[in-house]
XYZ file of N, CA and C in Angstrom:
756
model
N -23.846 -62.546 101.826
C -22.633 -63.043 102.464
C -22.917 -64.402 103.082
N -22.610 -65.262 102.519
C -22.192 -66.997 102.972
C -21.426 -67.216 104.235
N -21.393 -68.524 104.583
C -21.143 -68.737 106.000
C -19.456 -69.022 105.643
N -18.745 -68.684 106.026
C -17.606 -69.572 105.936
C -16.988 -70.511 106.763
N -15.745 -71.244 105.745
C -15.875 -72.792 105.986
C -15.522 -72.626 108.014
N -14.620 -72.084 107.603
C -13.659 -71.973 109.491
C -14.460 -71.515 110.185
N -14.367 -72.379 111.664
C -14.755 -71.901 112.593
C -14.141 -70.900 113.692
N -14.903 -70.111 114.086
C -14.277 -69.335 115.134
C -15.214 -69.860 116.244
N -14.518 -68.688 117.575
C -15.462 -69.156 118.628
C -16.181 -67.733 118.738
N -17.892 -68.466 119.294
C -19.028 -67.650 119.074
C -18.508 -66.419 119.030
N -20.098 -65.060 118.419
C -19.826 -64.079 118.749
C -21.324 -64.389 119.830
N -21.164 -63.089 121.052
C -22.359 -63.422 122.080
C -23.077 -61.623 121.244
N -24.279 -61.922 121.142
C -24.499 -60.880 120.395
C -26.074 -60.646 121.124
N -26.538 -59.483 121.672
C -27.737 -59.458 122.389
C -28.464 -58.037 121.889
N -30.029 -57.895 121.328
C -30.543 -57.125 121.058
C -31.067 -56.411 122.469
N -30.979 -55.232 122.554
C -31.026 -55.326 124.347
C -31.092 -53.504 124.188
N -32.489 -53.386 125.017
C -33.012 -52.364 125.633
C -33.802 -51.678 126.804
N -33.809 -51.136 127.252
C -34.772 -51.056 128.668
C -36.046 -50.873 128.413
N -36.884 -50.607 127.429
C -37.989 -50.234 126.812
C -38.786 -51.070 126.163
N -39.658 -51.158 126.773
C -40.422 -52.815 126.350
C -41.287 -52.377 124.851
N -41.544 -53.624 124.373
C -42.064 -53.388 123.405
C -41.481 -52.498 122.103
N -39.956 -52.465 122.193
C -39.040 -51.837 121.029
C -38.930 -52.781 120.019
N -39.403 -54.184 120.243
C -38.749 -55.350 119.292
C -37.848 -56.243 119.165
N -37.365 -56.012 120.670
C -36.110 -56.924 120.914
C -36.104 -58.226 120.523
N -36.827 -58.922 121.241
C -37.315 -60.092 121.446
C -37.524 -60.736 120.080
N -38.495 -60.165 119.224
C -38.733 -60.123 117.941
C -37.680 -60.522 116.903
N -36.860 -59.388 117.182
C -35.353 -58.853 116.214
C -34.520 -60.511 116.627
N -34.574 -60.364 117.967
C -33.779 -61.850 117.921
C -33.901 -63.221 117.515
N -35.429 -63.544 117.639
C -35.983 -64.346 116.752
C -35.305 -64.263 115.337
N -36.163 -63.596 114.644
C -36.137 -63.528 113.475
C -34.214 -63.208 113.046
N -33.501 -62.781 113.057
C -31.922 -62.433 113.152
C -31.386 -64.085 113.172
N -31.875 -65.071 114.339
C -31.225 -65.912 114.558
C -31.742 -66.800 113.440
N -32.950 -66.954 113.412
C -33.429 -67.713 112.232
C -33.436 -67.810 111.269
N -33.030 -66.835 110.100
C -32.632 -65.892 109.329
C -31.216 -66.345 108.879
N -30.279 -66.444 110.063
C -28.711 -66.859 110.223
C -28.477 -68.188 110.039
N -29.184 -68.865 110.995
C -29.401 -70.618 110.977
C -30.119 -71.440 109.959
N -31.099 -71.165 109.516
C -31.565 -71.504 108.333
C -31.646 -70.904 106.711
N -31.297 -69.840 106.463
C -31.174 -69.704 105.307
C -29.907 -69.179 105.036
N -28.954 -68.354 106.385
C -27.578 -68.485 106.046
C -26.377 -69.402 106.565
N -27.146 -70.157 107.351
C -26.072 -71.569 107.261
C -25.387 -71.054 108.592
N -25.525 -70.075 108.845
C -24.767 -70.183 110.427
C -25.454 -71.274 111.403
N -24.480 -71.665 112.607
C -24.951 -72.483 113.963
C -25.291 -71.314 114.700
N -26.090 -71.057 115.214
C -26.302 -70.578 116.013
C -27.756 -70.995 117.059
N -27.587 -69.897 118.577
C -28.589 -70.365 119.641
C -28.764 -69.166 120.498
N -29.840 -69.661 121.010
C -30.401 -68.680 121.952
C -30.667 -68.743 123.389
N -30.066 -67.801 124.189
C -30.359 -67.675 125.471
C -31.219 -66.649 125.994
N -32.192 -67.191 126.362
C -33.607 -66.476 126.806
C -33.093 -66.015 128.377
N -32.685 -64.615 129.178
C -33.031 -64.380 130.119
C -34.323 -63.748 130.674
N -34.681 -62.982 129.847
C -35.829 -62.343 129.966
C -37.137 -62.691 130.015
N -36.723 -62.734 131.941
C -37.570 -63.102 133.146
C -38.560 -62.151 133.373
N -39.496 -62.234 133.770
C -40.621 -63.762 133.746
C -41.091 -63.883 132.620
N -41.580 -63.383 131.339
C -41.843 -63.720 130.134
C -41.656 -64.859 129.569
N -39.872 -64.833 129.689
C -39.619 -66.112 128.529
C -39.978 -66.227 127.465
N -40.220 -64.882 126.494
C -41.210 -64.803 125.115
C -40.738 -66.054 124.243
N -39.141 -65.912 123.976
C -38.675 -67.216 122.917
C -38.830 -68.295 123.492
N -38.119 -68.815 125.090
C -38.827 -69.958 125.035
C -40.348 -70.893 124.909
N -41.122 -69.508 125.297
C -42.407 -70.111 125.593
C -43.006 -69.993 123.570
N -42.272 -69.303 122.853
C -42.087 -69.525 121.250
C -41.789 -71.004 120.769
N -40.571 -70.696 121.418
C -39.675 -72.591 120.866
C -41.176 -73.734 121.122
N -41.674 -73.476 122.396
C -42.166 -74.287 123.222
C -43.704 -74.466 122.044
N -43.964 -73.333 122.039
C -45.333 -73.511 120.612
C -44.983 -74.084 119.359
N -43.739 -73.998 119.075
C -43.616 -73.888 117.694
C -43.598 -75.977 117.906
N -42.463 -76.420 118.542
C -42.506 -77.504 118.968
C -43.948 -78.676 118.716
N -45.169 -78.104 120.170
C -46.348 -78.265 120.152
C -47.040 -77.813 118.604
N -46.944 -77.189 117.775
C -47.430 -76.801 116.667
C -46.925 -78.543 115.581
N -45.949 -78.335 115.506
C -45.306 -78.912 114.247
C -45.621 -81.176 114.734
N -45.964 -80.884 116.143
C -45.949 -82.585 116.911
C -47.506 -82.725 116.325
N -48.426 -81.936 116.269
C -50.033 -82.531 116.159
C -49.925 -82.104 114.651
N -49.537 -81.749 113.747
C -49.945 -80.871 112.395
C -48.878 -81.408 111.293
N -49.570 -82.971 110.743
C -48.944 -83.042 109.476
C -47.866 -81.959 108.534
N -48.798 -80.793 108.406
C -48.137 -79.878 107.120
C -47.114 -79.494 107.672
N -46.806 -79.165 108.814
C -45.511 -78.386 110.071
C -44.209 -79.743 109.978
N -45.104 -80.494 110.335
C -43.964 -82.158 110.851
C -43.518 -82.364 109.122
N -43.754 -81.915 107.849
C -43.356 -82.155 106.591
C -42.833 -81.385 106.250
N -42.742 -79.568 107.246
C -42.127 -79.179 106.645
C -40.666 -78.890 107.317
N -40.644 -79.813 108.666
C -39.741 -79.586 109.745
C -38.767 -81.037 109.419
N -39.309 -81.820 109.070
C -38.585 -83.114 108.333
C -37.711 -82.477 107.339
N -38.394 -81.552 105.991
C -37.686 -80.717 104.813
C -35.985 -80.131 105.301
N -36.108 -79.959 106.520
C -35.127 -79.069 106.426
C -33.924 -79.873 107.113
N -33.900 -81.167 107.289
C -32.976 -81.810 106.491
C -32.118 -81.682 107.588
N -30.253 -81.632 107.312
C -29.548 -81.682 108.378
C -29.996 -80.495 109.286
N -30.497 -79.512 108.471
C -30.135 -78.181 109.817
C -31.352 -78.497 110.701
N -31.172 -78.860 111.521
C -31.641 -79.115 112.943
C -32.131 -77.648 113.547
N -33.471 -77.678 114.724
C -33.523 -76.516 115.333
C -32.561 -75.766 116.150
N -32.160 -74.839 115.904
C -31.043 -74.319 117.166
C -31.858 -74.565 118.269
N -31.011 -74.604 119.528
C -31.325 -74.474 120.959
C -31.833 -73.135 121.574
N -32.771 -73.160 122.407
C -33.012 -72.066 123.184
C -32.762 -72.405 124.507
N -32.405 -71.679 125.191
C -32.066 -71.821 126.522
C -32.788 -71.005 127.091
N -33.755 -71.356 128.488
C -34.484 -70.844 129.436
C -33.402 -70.668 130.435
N -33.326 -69.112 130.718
C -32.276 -69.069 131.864
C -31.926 -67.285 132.613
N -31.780 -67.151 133.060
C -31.716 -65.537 134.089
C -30.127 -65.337 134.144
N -30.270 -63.483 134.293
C -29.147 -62.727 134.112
C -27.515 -63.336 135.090
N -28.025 -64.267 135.809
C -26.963 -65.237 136.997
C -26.494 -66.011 135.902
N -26.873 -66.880 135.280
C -26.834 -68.117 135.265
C -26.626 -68.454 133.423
N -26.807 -67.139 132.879
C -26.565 -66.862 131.015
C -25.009 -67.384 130.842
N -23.876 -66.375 131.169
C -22.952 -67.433 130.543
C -22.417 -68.523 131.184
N -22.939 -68.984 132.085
C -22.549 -70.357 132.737
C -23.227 -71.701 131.643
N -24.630 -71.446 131.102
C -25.609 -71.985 129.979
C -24.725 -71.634 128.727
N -24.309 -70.619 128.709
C -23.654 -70.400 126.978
C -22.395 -71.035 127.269
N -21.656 -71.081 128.183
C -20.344 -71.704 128.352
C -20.590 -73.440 128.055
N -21.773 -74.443 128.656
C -21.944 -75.342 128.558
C -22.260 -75.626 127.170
N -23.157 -74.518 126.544
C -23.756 -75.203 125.261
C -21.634 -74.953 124.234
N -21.487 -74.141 123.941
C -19.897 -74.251 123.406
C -19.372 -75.374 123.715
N -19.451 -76.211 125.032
C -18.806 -77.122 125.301
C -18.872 -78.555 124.256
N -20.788 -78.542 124.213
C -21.181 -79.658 123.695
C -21.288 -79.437 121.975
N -21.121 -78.268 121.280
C -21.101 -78.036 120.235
C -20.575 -76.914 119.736
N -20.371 -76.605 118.390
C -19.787 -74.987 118.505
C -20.524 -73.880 117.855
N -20.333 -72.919 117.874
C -21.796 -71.994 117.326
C -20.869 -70.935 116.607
N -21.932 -70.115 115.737
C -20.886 -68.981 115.215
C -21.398 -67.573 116.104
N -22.541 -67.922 116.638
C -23.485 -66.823 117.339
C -24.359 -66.934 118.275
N -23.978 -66.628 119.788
C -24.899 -66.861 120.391
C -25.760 -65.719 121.158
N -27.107 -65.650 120.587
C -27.973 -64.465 121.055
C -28.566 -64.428 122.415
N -28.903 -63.385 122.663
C -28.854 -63.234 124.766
C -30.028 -62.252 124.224
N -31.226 -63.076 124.946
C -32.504 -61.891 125.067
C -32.561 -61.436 126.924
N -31.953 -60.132 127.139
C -31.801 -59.532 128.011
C -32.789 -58.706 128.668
N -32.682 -58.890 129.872
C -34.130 -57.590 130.487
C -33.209 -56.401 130.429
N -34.082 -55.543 130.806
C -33.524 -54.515 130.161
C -32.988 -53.378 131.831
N -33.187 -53.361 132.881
C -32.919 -52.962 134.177
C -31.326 -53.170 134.576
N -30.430 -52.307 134.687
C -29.426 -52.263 134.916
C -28.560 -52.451 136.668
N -29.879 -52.312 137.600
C -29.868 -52.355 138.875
C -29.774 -54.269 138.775
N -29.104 -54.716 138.457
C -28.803 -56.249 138.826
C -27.217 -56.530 138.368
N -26.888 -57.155 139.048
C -25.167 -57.584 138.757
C -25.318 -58.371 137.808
N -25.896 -59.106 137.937
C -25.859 -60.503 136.566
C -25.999 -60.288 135.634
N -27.098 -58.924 135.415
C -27.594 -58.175 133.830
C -25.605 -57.432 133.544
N -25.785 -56.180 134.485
C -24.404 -55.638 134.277
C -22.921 -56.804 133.527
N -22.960 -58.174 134.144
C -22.210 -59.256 133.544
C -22.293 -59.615 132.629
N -23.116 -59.996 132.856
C -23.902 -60.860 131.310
C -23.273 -59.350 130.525
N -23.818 -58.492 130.096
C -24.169 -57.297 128.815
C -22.199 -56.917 129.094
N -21.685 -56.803 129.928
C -19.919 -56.948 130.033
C -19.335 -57.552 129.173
N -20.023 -59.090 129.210
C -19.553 -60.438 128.174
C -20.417 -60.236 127.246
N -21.093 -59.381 126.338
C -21.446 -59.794 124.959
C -20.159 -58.783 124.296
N -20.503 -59.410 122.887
C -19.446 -58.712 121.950
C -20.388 -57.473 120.634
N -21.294 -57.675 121.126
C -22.135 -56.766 120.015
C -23.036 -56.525 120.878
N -23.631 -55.068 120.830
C -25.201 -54.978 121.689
C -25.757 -54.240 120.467
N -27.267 -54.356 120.254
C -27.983 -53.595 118.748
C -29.224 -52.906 119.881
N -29.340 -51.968 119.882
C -30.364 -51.629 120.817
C -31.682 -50.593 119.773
N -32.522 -51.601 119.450
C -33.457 -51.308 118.674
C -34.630 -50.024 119.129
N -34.630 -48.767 118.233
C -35.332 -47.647 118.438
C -36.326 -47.307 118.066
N -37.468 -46.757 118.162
C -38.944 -46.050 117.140
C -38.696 -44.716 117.558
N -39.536 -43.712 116.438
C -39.384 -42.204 116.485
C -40.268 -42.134 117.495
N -39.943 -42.171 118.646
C -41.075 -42.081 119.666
C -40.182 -41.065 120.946
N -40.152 -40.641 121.258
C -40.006 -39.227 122.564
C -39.333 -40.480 123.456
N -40.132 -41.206 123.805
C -40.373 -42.027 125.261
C -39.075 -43.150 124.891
N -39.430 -43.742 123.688
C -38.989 -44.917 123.327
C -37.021 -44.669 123.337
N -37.280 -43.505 122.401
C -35.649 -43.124 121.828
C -34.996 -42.552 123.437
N -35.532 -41.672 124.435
C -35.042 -41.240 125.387
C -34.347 -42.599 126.488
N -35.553 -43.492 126.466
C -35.043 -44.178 127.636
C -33.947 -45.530 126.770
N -34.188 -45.371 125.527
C -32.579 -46.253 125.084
C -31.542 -45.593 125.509
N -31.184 -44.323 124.947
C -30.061 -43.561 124.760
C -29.878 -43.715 126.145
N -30.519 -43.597 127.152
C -29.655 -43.169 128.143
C -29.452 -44.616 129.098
N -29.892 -45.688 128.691
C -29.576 -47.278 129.046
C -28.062 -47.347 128.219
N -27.978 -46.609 127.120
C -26.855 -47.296 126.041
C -25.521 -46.431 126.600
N -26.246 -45.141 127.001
C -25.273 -43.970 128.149
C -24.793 -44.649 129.968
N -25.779 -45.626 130.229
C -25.549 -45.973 131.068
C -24.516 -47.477 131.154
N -24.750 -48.121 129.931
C -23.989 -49.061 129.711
C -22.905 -48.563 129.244
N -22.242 -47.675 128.968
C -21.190 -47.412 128.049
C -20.189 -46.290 129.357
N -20.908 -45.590 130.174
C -20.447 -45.053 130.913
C -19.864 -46.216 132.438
N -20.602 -46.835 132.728
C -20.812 -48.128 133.926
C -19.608 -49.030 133.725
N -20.163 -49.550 132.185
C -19.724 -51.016 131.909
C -18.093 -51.107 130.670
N -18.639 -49.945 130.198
C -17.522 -49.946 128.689
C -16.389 -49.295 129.406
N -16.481 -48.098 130.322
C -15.290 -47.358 130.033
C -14.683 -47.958 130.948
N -15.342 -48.624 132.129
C -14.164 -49.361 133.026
C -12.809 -50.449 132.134
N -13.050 -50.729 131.516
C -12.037 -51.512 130.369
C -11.936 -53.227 131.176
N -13.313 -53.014 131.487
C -13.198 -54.937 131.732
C -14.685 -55.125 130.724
N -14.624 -55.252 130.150
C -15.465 -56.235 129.040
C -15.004 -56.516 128.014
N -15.825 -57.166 126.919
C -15.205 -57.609 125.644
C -16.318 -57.042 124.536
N -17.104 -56.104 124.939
C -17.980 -54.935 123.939
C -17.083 -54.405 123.080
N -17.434 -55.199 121.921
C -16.498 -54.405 120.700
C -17.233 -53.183 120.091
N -18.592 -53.197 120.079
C -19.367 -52.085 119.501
C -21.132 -52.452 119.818
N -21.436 -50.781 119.863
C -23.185 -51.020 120.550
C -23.771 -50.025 119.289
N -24.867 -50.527 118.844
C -25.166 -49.877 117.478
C -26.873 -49.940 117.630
N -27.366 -49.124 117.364
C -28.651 -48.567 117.541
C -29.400 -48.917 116.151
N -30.616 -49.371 115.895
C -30.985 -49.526 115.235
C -32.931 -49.328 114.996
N -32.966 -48.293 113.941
C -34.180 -47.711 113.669
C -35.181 -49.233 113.586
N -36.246 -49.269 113.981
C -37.119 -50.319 114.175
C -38.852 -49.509 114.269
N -39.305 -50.096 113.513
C -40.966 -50.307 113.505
C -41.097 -48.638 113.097
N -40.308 -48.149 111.476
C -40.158 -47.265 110.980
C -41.780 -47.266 110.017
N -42.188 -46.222 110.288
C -43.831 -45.639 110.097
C -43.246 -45.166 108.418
N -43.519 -45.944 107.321
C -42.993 -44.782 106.004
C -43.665 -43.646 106.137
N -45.374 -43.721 106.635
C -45.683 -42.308 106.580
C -45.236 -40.997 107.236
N -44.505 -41.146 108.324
C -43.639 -40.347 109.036
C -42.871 -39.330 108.184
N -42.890 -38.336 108.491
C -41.618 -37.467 107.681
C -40.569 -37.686 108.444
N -39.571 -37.142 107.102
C -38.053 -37.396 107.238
C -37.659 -36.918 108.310
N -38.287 -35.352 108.521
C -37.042 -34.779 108.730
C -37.400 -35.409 110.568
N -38.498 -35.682 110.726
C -38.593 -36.042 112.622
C -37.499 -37.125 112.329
N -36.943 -37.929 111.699
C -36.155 -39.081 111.613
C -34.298 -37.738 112.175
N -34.414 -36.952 111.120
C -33.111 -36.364 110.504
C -33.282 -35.664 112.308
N -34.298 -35.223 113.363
C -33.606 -34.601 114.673
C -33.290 -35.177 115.346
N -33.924 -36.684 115.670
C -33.288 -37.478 116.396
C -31.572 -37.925 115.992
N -31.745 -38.139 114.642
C -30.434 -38.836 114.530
C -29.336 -37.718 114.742
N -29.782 -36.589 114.710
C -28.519 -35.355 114.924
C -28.697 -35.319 116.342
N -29.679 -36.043 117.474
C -29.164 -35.946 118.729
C -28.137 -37.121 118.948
N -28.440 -37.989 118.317
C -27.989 -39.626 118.207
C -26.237 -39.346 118.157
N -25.952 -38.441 116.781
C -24.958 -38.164 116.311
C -23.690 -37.683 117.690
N -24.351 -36.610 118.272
C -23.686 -35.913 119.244
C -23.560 -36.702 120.334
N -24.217 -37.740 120.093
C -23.668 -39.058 121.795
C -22.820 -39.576 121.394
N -22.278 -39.819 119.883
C -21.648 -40.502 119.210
C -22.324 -42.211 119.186
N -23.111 -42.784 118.805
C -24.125 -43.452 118.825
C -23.880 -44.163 117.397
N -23.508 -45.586 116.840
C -23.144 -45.409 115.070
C -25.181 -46.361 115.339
N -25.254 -45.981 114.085
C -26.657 -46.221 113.650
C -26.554 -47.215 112.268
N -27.404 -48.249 112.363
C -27.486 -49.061 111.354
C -28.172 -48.528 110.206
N -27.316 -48.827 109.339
C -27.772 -48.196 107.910
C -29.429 -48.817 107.120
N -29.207 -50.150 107.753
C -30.549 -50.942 107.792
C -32.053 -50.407 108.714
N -33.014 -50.312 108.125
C -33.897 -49.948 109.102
C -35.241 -51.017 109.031
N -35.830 -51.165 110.036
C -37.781 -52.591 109.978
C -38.429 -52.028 110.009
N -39.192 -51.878 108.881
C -40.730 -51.298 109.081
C -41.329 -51.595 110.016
N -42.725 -50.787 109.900
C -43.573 -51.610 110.992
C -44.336 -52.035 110.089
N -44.924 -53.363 110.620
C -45.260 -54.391 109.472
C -46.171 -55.475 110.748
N -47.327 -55.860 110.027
C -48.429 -56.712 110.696
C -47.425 -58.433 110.449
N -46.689 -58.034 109.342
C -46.144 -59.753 109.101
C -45.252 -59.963 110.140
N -44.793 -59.468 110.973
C -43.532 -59.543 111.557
C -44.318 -60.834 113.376
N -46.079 -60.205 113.278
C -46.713 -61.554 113.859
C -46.794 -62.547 113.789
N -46.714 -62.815 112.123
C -47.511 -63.880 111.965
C -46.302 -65.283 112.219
N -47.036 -66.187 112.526
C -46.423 -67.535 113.458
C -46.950 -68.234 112.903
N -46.722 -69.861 113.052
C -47.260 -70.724 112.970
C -48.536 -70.925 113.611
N -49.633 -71.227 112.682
C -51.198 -71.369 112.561
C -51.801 -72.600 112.368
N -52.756 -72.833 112.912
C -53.661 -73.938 112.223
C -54.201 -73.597 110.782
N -54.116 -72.562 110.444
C -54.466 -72.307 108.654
C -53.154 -72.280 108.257
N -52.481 -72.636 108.290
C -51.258 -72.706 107.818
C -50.398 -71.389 106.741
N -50.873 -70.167 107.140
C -50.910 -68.862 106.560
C -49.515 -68.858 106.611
N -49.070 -68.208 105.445
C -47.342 -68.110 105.957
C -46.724 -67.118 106.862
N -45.411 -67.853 107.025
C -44.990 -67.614 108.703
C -43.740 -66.574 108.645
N -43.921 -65.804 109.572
C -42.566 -65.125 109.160
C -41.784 -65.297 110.618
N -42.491 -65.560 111.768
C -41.069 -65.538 113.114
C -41.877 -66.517 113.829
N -40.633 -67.357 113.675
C -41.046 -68.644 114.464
C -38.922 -68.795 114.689
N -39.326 -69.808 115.779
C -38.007 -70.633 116.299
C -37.202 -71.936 115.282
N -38.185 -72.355 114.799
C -38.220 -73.709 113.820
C -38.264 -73.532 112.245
N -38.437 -72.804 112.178
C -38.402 -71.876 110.408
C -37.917 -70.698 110.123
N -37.887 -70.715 108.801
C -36.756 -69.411 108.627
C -38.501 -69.034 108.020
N -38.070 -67.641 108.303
C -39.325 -66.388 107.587
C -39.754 -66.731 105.884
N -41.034 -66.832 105.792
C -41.406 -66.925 104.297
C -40.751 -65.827 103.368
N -40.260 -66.491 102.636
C -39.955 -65.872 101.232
C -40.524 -64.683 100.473
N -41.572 -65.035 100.284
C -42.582 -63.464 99.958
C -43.052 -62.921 101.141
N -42.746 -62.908 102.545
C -42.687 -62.035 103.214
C -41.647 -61.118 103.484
N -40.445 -62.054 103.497
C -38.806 -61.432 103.654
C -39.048 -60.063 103.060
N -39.231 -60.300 101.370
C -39.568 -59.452 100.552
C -39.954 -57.627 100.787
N -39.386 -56.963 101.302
C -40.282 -55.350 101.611
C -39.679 -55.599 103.341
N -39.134 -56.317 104.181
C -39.270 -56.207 105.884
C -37.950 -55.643 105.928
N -36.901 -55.685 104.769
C -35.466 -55.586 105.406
C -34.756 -56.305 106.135
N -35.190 -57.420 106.311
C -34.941 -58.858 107.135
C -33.513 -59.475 106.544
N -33.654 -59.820 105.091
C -32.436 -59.810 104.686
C -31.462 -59.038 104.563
N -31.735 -57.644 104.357
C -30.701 -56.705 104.237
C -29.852 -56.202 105.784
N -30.754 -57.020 106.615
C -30.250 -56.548 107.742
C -29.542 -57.217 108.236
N -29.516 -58.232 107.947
C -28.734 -60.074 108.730
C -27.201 -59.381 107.843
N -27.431 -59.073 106.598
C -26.052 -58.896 105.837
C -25.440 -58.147 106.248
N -25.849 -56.521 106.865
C -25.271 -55.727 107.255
C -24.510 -56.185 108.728
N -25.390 -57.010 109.719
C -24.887 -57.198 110.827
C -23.843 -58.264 110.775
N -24.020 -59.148 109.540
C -23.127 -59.997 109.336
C -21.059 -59.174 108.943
N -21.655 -57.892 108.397
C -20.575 -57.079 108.238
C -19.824 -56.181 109.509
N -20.182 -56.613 110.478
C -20.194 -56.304 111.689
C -19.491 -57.382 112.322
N -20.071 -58.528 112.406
C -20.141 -59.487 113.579
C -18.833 -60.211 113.268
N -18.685 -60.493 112.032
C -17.440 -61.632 111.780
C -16.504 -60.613 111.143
């Protein structure tokens, strides 16, 4: 699915969980980059997720990478009009006041919100009010799947049913899927999933060592960076593409 010609105004779209280390951060990277460079969407990123800053302090390498390293600066020249999207360094206060400015100065089709995941803050509760999509990424894990569901129970009970937001839909999505795993531990969760009423992406991410790899001084190919779209024969087997399409069937 291609970008089309018309513009609308953004969708605010945030991968967002209370459970560290689910892939959020990751998913948004790679999703936005994915969108902006090989499917032609505008899109940008707003980093709240304080104190880390994983993407900006990303943008910030990838930047430093491509300024000292011929092969990076030739291949960041290559890509021609599409320019790097923006990342924005910024906290759960102060997100759409930053996304309101960047719309001002340009227009986007998507703007991603890397969110902490603690619901005890007003600004988080706001901010996650004003997105229009939440994807809250899962592993078959006891710990992992418990404390989403009941962040996605807590957002939906808190934030959705009061009828002041603009949450069109919150969709859960299987992440850092073990093939060796049997099915059926997949088939009990999703029949608890089912009974929250929970819709689940038909798309699922392996777990996969490529989903590290970055820009290098060996110049190994790259699959999540800020400044490049994911190598080609890596895409290949991650579901990376199949997943941008599906969410693309979602978002617009």
């Amino acid at each position: 699915m291609e970008k089309q010609k018309s513009k609308k105004e953004p969708k605010y779209v945030a991968f967002s969980t209370q459970k560290g280390g689910a892939g959020k951060t990751t998913l948004t990277v790679l999703v936005a980059s994915y969108l902006h460079y090989v499917k032609g969407y505008d899109v940008a990123v707003i980093d709240c997720d304080y104190p880390q800053h994983s993407i900006s302090e990303m943008h910030e390498r990838d930047f430093t990478m491509i300024e000292g390293d011929e092969y990076y600066k030739g291949m960041f020249t290559r890509l021609g009009e599409k320019k790097a999207y923006p990342v924005i360094e910024s906290d759960t206060k102060e997100a759409l006041n930053d996304a309101e400015k960047l719309t001002k100065e340009s227009e986007y089709d998507f703007i991603f919100f890397d969110l902490p995941g603690t619901l005890n803050n007003e600004g988080l509760v706001l901010s996650l009010a004003s997105m229009d999509y939440i994807i809250a990424p899962i592993a078959a894990d006891r710990l992992v799947l418990e404390s989403t569901l009941n962040y996605l129970i807590a957002v939906r009970d808190n934030i959705v049913s009061t009828g002041k937001t603009n949450i069109k839909g919150m969709y859960l999505l299987w992440n850092l899927v073990d093939g060796r795993e049997k099915s059926d531990l997949y088939e009990v969760y999703e029949a608890v999933i089912k009974e929250l009423d929970f819709p689940v992406l038909k798309t699922f991410v392996p777990d996969s060592k490529r989903f590290r790899r970055e820009l290098s001084v060996s110049h190994k190919t790259l699959f999540r960076s800020t400044l490049f779209p994911s190598d080609k024969s890596l895409v290949k087997g991650s579901n990376l593409d199949a997943l941008t399409d599906e969410l693309l069937t979602l978002l617009i």
